[in-house]
PDB file of C-alpha atoms in Angstrom:
ATOM      1  CA  MET A  22     114.109 119.488  83.303  1.00  0.00           C
ATOM      2  CA  LYS A  23     117.656 121.806  84.519  1.00  0.00           C
ATOM      3  CA  VAL A  24     120.465 121.067  86.094  1.00  0.00           C
ATOM      4  CA  GLY A  25     119.593 122.506  89.846  1.00  0.00           C
ATOM      5  CA  GLU A  26     115.899 123.069  88.888  1.00  0.00           C
ATOM      6  CA  VAL A  27     113.841 122.650  92.200  1.00  0.00           C
ATOM      7  CA  LEU A  28     110.498 120.172  91.539  1.00  0.00           C
ATOM      8  CA  ALA A  29     107.369 120.864  94.580  1.00  0.00           C
ATOM      9  CA  SER A  30     106.316 117.491  95.844  1.00  0.00           C
ATOM     10  CA  GLY A  31     103.664 116.123  93.977  1.00  0.00           C
ATOM     11  CA  THR A  32     103.982 117.756  90.927  1.00  0.00           C
ATOM     12  CA  ARG A  33     103.593 116.770  87.164  1.00  0.00           C
ATOM     13  CA  LYS A  34     107.082 117.428  86.404  1.00  0.00           C
ATOM     14  CA  ARG A  35     108.015 114.878  89.175  1.00  0.00           C
ATOM     15  CA  ARG A  36     105.876 112.732  88.187  1.00  0.00           C
ATOM     16  CA  ASP A  37     107.166 113.038  84.423  1.00  0.00           C
ATOM     17  CA  ILE A  38     110.834 112.058  85.472  1.00  0.00           C
ATOM     18  CA  VAL A  39     110.364 109.252  88.012  1.00  0.00           C
ATOM     19  CA  GLU A  40     107.610 106.822  87.773  1.00  0.00           C
ATOM     20  CA  PRO A  41     109.210 105.999  83.986  1.00  0.00           C
ATOM     21  CA  LEU A  42     112.079 104.923  85.882  1.00  0.00           C
ATOM     22  CA  ALA A  43     110.310 102.450  88.057  1.00  0.00           C
ATOM     23  CA  THR A  44     110.662  99.547  85.458  1.00  0.00           C
ATOM     24  CA  ASP A  45     113.503  97.887  87.529  1.00  0.00           C
ATOM     25  CA  THR A  46     112.607  94.498  89.778  1.00  0.00           C
ATOM     26  CA  MET A  47     113.709  94.032  92.700  1.00  0.00           C
ATOM     27  CA  CYS A  48     114.458  89.935  91.927  1.00  0.00           C
ATOM     28  CA  GLY A  49     116.411  91.496  88.378  1.00  0.00           C
ATOM     29  CA  LEU A  50     118.754  94.137  90.727  1.00  0.00           C
ATOM     30  CA  TYR A  51     119.166  91.068  93.104  1.00  0.00           C
ATOM     31  CA  ASN A  52     120.476  88.751  90.360  1.00  0.00           C
ATOM     32  CA  ALA A  53     122.262  91.256  88.553  1.00  0.00           C
ATOM     33  CA  ALA A  54     124.445  92.238  92.365  1.00  0.00           C
ATOM     34  CA  ARG A  55     124.922  88.318  92.495  1.00  0.00           C
ATOM     35  CA  ALA A  56     126.437  87.731  89.442  1.00  0.00           C
ATOM     36  CA  ASP A  57     128.596  90.915  89.538  1.00  0.00           C
ATOM     37  CA  ASN A  58     129.743  93.018  92.493  1.00  0.00           C
ATOM     38  CA  LYS A  59     130.068  95.956  90.600  1.00  0.00           C
ATOM     39  CA  ALA A  60     126.187  95.356  89.305  1.00  0.00           C
ATOM     40  CA  ARG A  61     123.760  98.437  89.676  1.00  0.00           C
ATOM     41  CA  SER A  62     123.354  99.701  93.203  1.00  0.00           C
ATOM     42  CA  LEU A  63     120.217 101.671  93.137  1.00  0.00           C
ATOM     43  CA  GLY A  64     116.995 101.104  91.208  1.00  0.00           C
ATOM     44  CA  LEU A  65     113.570 101.908  91.879  1.00  0.00           C
ATOM     45  CA  ALA A  66     111.168  99.047  91.692  1.00  0.00           C
ATOM     46  CA  ARG A  67     107.382  98.850  92.071  1.00  0.00           C
ATOM     47  CA  PRO A  68     106.520  96.181  93.998  1.00  0.00           C
ATOM     48  CA  ALA A  69     103.280  94.262  92.805  1.00  0.00           C
ATOM     49  CA  ILE A  70     102.038  93.801  95.529  1.00  0.00           C
ATOM     50  CA  VAL A  71     102.920  94.648  99.549  1.00  0.00           C
ATOM     51  CA  THR A  72     102.090  91.522 101.960  1.00  0.00           C
ATOM     52  CA  ASP A  73     103.015  93.040 105.199  1.00  0.00           C
ATOM     53  CA  PHE A  74     105.450  95.640 107.168  1.00  0.00           C
ATOM     54  CA  GLU A  75     107.184  94.094 109.766  1.00  0.00           C
ATOM     55  CA  VAL A  76     107.764  95.928 113.326  1.00  0.00           C
ATOM     56  CA  GLU A  77     110.213  93.944 115.321  1.00  0.00           C
ATOM     57  CA  PRO A  78     112.834  96.041 118.295  1.00  0.00           C
ATOM     58  CA  HIS A  79     116.130  97.633 116.939  1.00  0.00           C
ATOM     59  CA  PRO A  80     118.952  96.022 118.482  1.00  0.00           C
ATOM     60  CA  GLY A  81     121.004  98.693 118.934  1.00  0.00           C
ATOM     61  CA  TRP A  82     124.284  99.216 117.123  1.00  0.00           C
ATOM     62  CA  THR A  83     126.944  96.377 116.303  1.00  0.00           C
ATOM     63  CA  SER A  84     130.459  97.507 117.658  1.00  0.00           C
ATOM     64  CA  ASP A  85     131.101  98.233 114.004  1.00  0.00           C
ATOM     65  CA  GLU A  86     128.349 100.727 113.999  1.00  0.00           C
ATOM     66  CA  GLN A  87     129.425 101.954 117.748  1.00  0.00           C
ATOM     67  CA  ALA A  88     132.746 102.463 116.698  1.00  0.00           C
ATOM     68  CA  LYS A  89     131.883 104.524 113.915  1.00  0.00           C
ATOM     69  CA  ILE A  90     129.789 106.598 115.514  1.00  0.00           C
ATOM     70  CA  ASP A  91     132.286 106.755 119.071  1.00  0.00           C
ATOM     71  CA  ALA A  92     135.126 108.334 116.169  1.00  0.00           C
ATOM     72  CA  TYR A  93     132.910 110.592 115.057  1.00  0.00           C
ATOM     73  CA  VAL A  94     131.985 112.029 118.202  1.00  0.00           C
ATOM     74  CA  ASN A  95     135.518 112.105 118.987  1.00  0.00           C
ATOM     75  CA  GLN A  96     137.040 113.916 116.008  1.00  0.00           C
ATOM     76  CA  PRO A  97     137.627 117.635 116.750  1.00  0.00           C
ATOM     77  CA  GLU A  98     136.019 120.108 114.583  1.00  0.00           C
ATOM     78  CA  LEU A  99     138.354 122.569 113.287  1.00  0.00           C
ATOM     79  CA  PHE A 100     136.302 126.036 113.604  1.00  0.00           C
ATOM     80  CA  ASN A 101     134.607 125.107 116.527  1.00  0.00           C
ATOM     81  CA  ASP A 102     133.980 123.524 119.806  1.00  0.00           C
ATOM     82  CA  LYS A 103     130.669 122.352 120.163  1.00  0.00           C
ATOM     83  CA  ARG A 104     130.441 118.734 121.839  1.00  0.00           C
ATOM     84  CA  LYS A 105     128.790 116.761 118.848  1.00  0.00           C
ATOM     85  CA  THR A 106     125.753 114.198 119.344  1.00  0.00           C
ATOM     86  CA  PRO A 107     126.184 110.576 119.297  1.00  0.00           C
ATOM     87  CA  LEU A 108     123.261 109.263 116.985  1.00  0.00           C
ATOM     88  CA  GLU A 109     120.786 106.861 118.958  1.00  0.00           C
ATOM     89  CA  ALA A 110     119.892 103.814 117.416  1.00  0.00           C
ATOM     90  CA  PRO A 111     115.542 104.112 116.784  1.00  0.00           C
ATOM     91  CA  LYS A 112     113.540 101.956 118.774  1.00  0.00           C
ATOM     92  CA  TYR A 113     112.019  99.861 116.026  1.00  0.00           C
ATOM     93  CA  ARG A 114     113.256  98.205 112.891  1.00  0.00           C
ATOM     94  CA  GLY A 115     110.473  98.225 109.661  1.00  0.00           C
ATOM     95  CA  PHE A 116     110.839  95.466 107.387  1.00  0.00           C
ATOM     96  CA  TYR A 117     108.347  95.109 104.222  1.00  0.00           C
ATOM     97  CA  ARG A 118     107.150  91.959 102.590  1.00  0.00           C
ATOM     98  CA  TRP A 119     106.786  91.896  98.729  1.00  0.00           C
ATOM     99  CA  LYS A 120     106.675  90.865  95.658  1.00  0.00           C
ATOM    100  CA  CYS A 121     108.310  92.732  93.265  1.00  0.00           C
ATOM    101  CA  ARG A 122     107.466  92.743  88.909  1.00  0.00           C
ATOM    102  CA  GLU A 123     109.324  90.032  87.956  1.00  0.00           C
ATOM    103  CA  THR A 124     107.412  86.347  86.714  1.00  0.00           C
ATOM    104  CA  GLY A 125     108.301  84.276  89.209  1.00  0.00           C
ATOM    105  CA  CYS A 126     108.696  86.407  91.887  1.00  0.00           C
ATOM    106  CA  LYS A 127     109.100  84.617  95.216  1.00  0.00           C
ATOM    107  CA  GLY A 128     109.068  87.916  97.230  1.00  0.00           C
ATOM    108  CA  HIS A 129     111.293  89.951  99.187  1.00  0.00           C
ATOM    109  CA  ARG A 130     111.561  91.408 102.661  1.00  0.00           C
ATOM    110  CA  SER A 131     113.385  94.705 102.243  1.00  0.00           C
ATOM    111  CA  MET A 132     114.259  97.044 105.443  1.00  0.00           C
ATOM    112  CA  ASN A 133     113.454  99.778 105.811  1.00  0.00           C
ATOM    113  CA  LEU A 134     116.453 102.366 106.489  1.00  0.00           C
ATOM    114  CA  ASP A 135     114.910 105.769 104.915  1.00  0.00           C
ATOM    115  CA  TRP A 136     115.065 108.625 107.426  1.00  0.00           C
ATOM    116  CA  GLU A 137     111.921 109.388 107.918  1.00  0.00           C
ATOM    117  CA  PHE A 138     110.501 106.356 109.423  1.00  0.00           C
ATOM    118  CA  VAL A 139     112.855 106.774 112.241  1.00  0.00           C
ATOM    119  CA  ALA A 140     112.230 110.335 112.534  1.00  0.00           C
ATOM    120  CA  HIS A 141     108.030 109.157 112.720  1.00  0.00           C
ATOM    121  CA  GLN A 142     108.956 106.751 115.448  1.00  0.00           C
ATOM    122  CA  ARG A 143     110.848 109.283 117.168  1.00  0.00           C
ATOM    123  CA  THR A 144     107.089 111.840 116.779  1.00  0.00           C
ATOM    124  CA  LEU A 145     105.205 108.997 118.298  1.00  0.00           C
ATOM    125  CA  ALA A 146     107.504 108.622 121.532  1.00  0.00           C
ATOM    126  CA  ARG A 147     107.035 112.181 122.473  1.00  0.00           C
ATOM    127  CA  GLU A 148     103.176 112.042 121.632  1.00  0.00           C
ATOM    128  CA  GLY A 149     103.477 109.320 124.271  1.00  0.00           C
ATOM    129  CA  HIS A 150     102.186 106.202 122.352  1.00  0.00           C
ATOM    130  CA  SER A 151     102.952 102.716 124.057  1.00  0.00           C
ATOM    131  CA  PRO A 152     104.582 100.901 122.023  1.00  0.00           C
ATOM    132  CA  ALA A 153     102.070  99.097 120.941  1.00  0.00           C
ATOM    133  CA  GLU A 154     100.201 101.951 119.827  1.00  0.00           C
ATOM    134  CA  THR A 155     103.456 103.271 118.013  1.00  0.00           C
ATOM    135  CA  ILE A 156     103.802  99.643 115.895  1.00  0.00           C
ATOM    136  CA  GLY A 157      99.650 100.385 114.852  1.00  0.00           C
ATOM    137  CA  LEU A 158     100.982 103.601 113.870  1.00  0.00           C
ATOM    138  CA  LEU A 159     103.869 102.700 111.714  1.00  0.00           C
ATOM    139  CA  LYS A 160     102.456  99.934 110.027  1.00  0.00           C
ATOM    140  CA  ARG A 161      99.669 102.250 109.756  1.00  0.00           C
ATOM    141  CA  ARG A 162     101.462 105.114 107.495  1.00  0.00           C
ATOM    142  CA  TRP A 163     104.646 102.416 106.111  1.00  0.00           C
ATOM    143  CA  LEU A 164     101.978  99.979 104.929  1.00  0.00           C
ATOM    144  CA  GLU A 165      97.993 100.788 104.968  1.00  0.00           C
ATOM    145  CA  GLU A 166      98.665 104.996 103.882  1.00  0.00           C
ATOM    146  CA  MET A 167     102.381 104.348 101.044  1.00  0.00           C
ATOM    147  CA  CYS A 168     101.059 101.016  99.722  1.00  0.00           C
ATOM    148  CA  ALA A 169      97.451 101.665  99.477  1.00  0.00           C
ATOM    149  CA  VAL A 170      95.687 100.637  96.272  1.00  0.00           C
ATOM    150  CA  ASP A 171      95.290 104.244  95.311  1.00  0.00           C
ATOM    151  CA  ARG A 172      98.780 105.266  95.201  1.00  0.00           C
ATOM    152  CA  PHE A 173     101.467 104.844  92.790  1.00  0.00           C
ATOM    153  CA  THR A 174     104.329 102.738  95.023  1.00  0.00           C
ATOM    154  CA  ALA A 175     107.552 102.563  94.316  1.00  0.00           C
ATOM    155  CA  PHE A 176     110.067 101.424  96.459  1.00  0.00           C
ATOM    156  CA  TYR A 177     113.946 103.445  96.234  1.00  0.00           C
ATOM    157  CA  LEU A 178     116.525 100.658  96.520  1.00  0.00           C
ATOM    158  CA  GLY A 179     120.079 100.738  97.034  1.00  0.00           C
ATOM    159  CA  ASN A 180     123.121  98.234  98.282  1.00  0.00           C
ATOM    160  CA  GLN A 181     125.959  98.493 100.458  1.00  0.00           C
ATOM    161  CA  ALA A 182     129.254  97.581  99.178  1.00  0.00           C
ATOM    162  CA  LYS A 183     130.033  95.187 101.657  1.00  0.00           C
ATOM    163  CA  ARG A 184     126.680  92.432 100.861  1.00  0.00           C
ATOM    164  CA  ALA A 185     125.650  94.020  96.968  1.00  0.00           C
ATOM    165  CA  HIS A 186     123.006  91.220  97.075  1.00  0.00           C
ATOM    166  CA  THR A 187     121.385  92.728  99.503  1.00  0.00           C
ATOM    167  CA  PHE A 188     119.337  95.963  98.769  1.00  0.00           C
ATOM    168  CA  SER A 189     117.303  97.902 101.137  1.00  0.00           C
ATOM    169  CA  VAL A 190     114.536 100.443 100.660  1.00  0.00           C
ATOM    170  CA  LEU A 191     115.714 103.699 101.355  1.00  0.00           C
ATOM    171  CA  GLY A 192     112.574 105.777 100.819  1.00  0.00           C
ATOM    172  CA  VAL A 193     109.602 105.295  99.137  1.00  0.00           C
ATOM    173  CA  TYR A 194     107.724 106.898  96.261  1.00  0.00           C
ATOM    174  CA  TRP A 195     104.076 107.429  96.677  1.00  0.00           C
ATOM    175  CA  PRO A 196     102.158 109.942  95.146  1.00  0.00           C
ATOM    176  CA  LYS A 197      98.286 109.154  94.472  1.00  0.00           C
ATOM    177  CA  LEU A 198      97.259 107.363  91.262  1.00  0.00           C
ATOM    178  CA  THR A 199      95.275 109.815  88.919  1.00  0.00           C
TER     179      THR A 199
END
């Protein structure tokens, strides 16, 4: 593999690179971050079991988040006069309930920050689904499809500088088992 080489989704090359990295446990990442705020901030953990995908209403932006959005929107552009559009809060938040492969894992509740989750919500809204239908379709996709027994499911996990011991799901790797 060379720097800059592009891998097509689902190819054997991608699997050969990604799957061996799925060795970290969420418990291991969490414990390391609790012990040292300079510990690894990214990891790939393969769940032992995913028990639920909870969908709840998004509370809207915090005042700090809104201030950052406003600052971005009001920042002048150097080369064009185009008005920036503020980022809209998604309708829902999603959380995985799962156990990692660490011996004695008591379980995790990890927020899903994958951009595709928000894009999926917006697609369902444009299609005219009711809130109950939307929640059902989100759960079907993010739990039943992505975490199905015929998938090699792993969570891309990352934390934030302010809360180094709090990890969120940044994306889901879920090719079919072969």
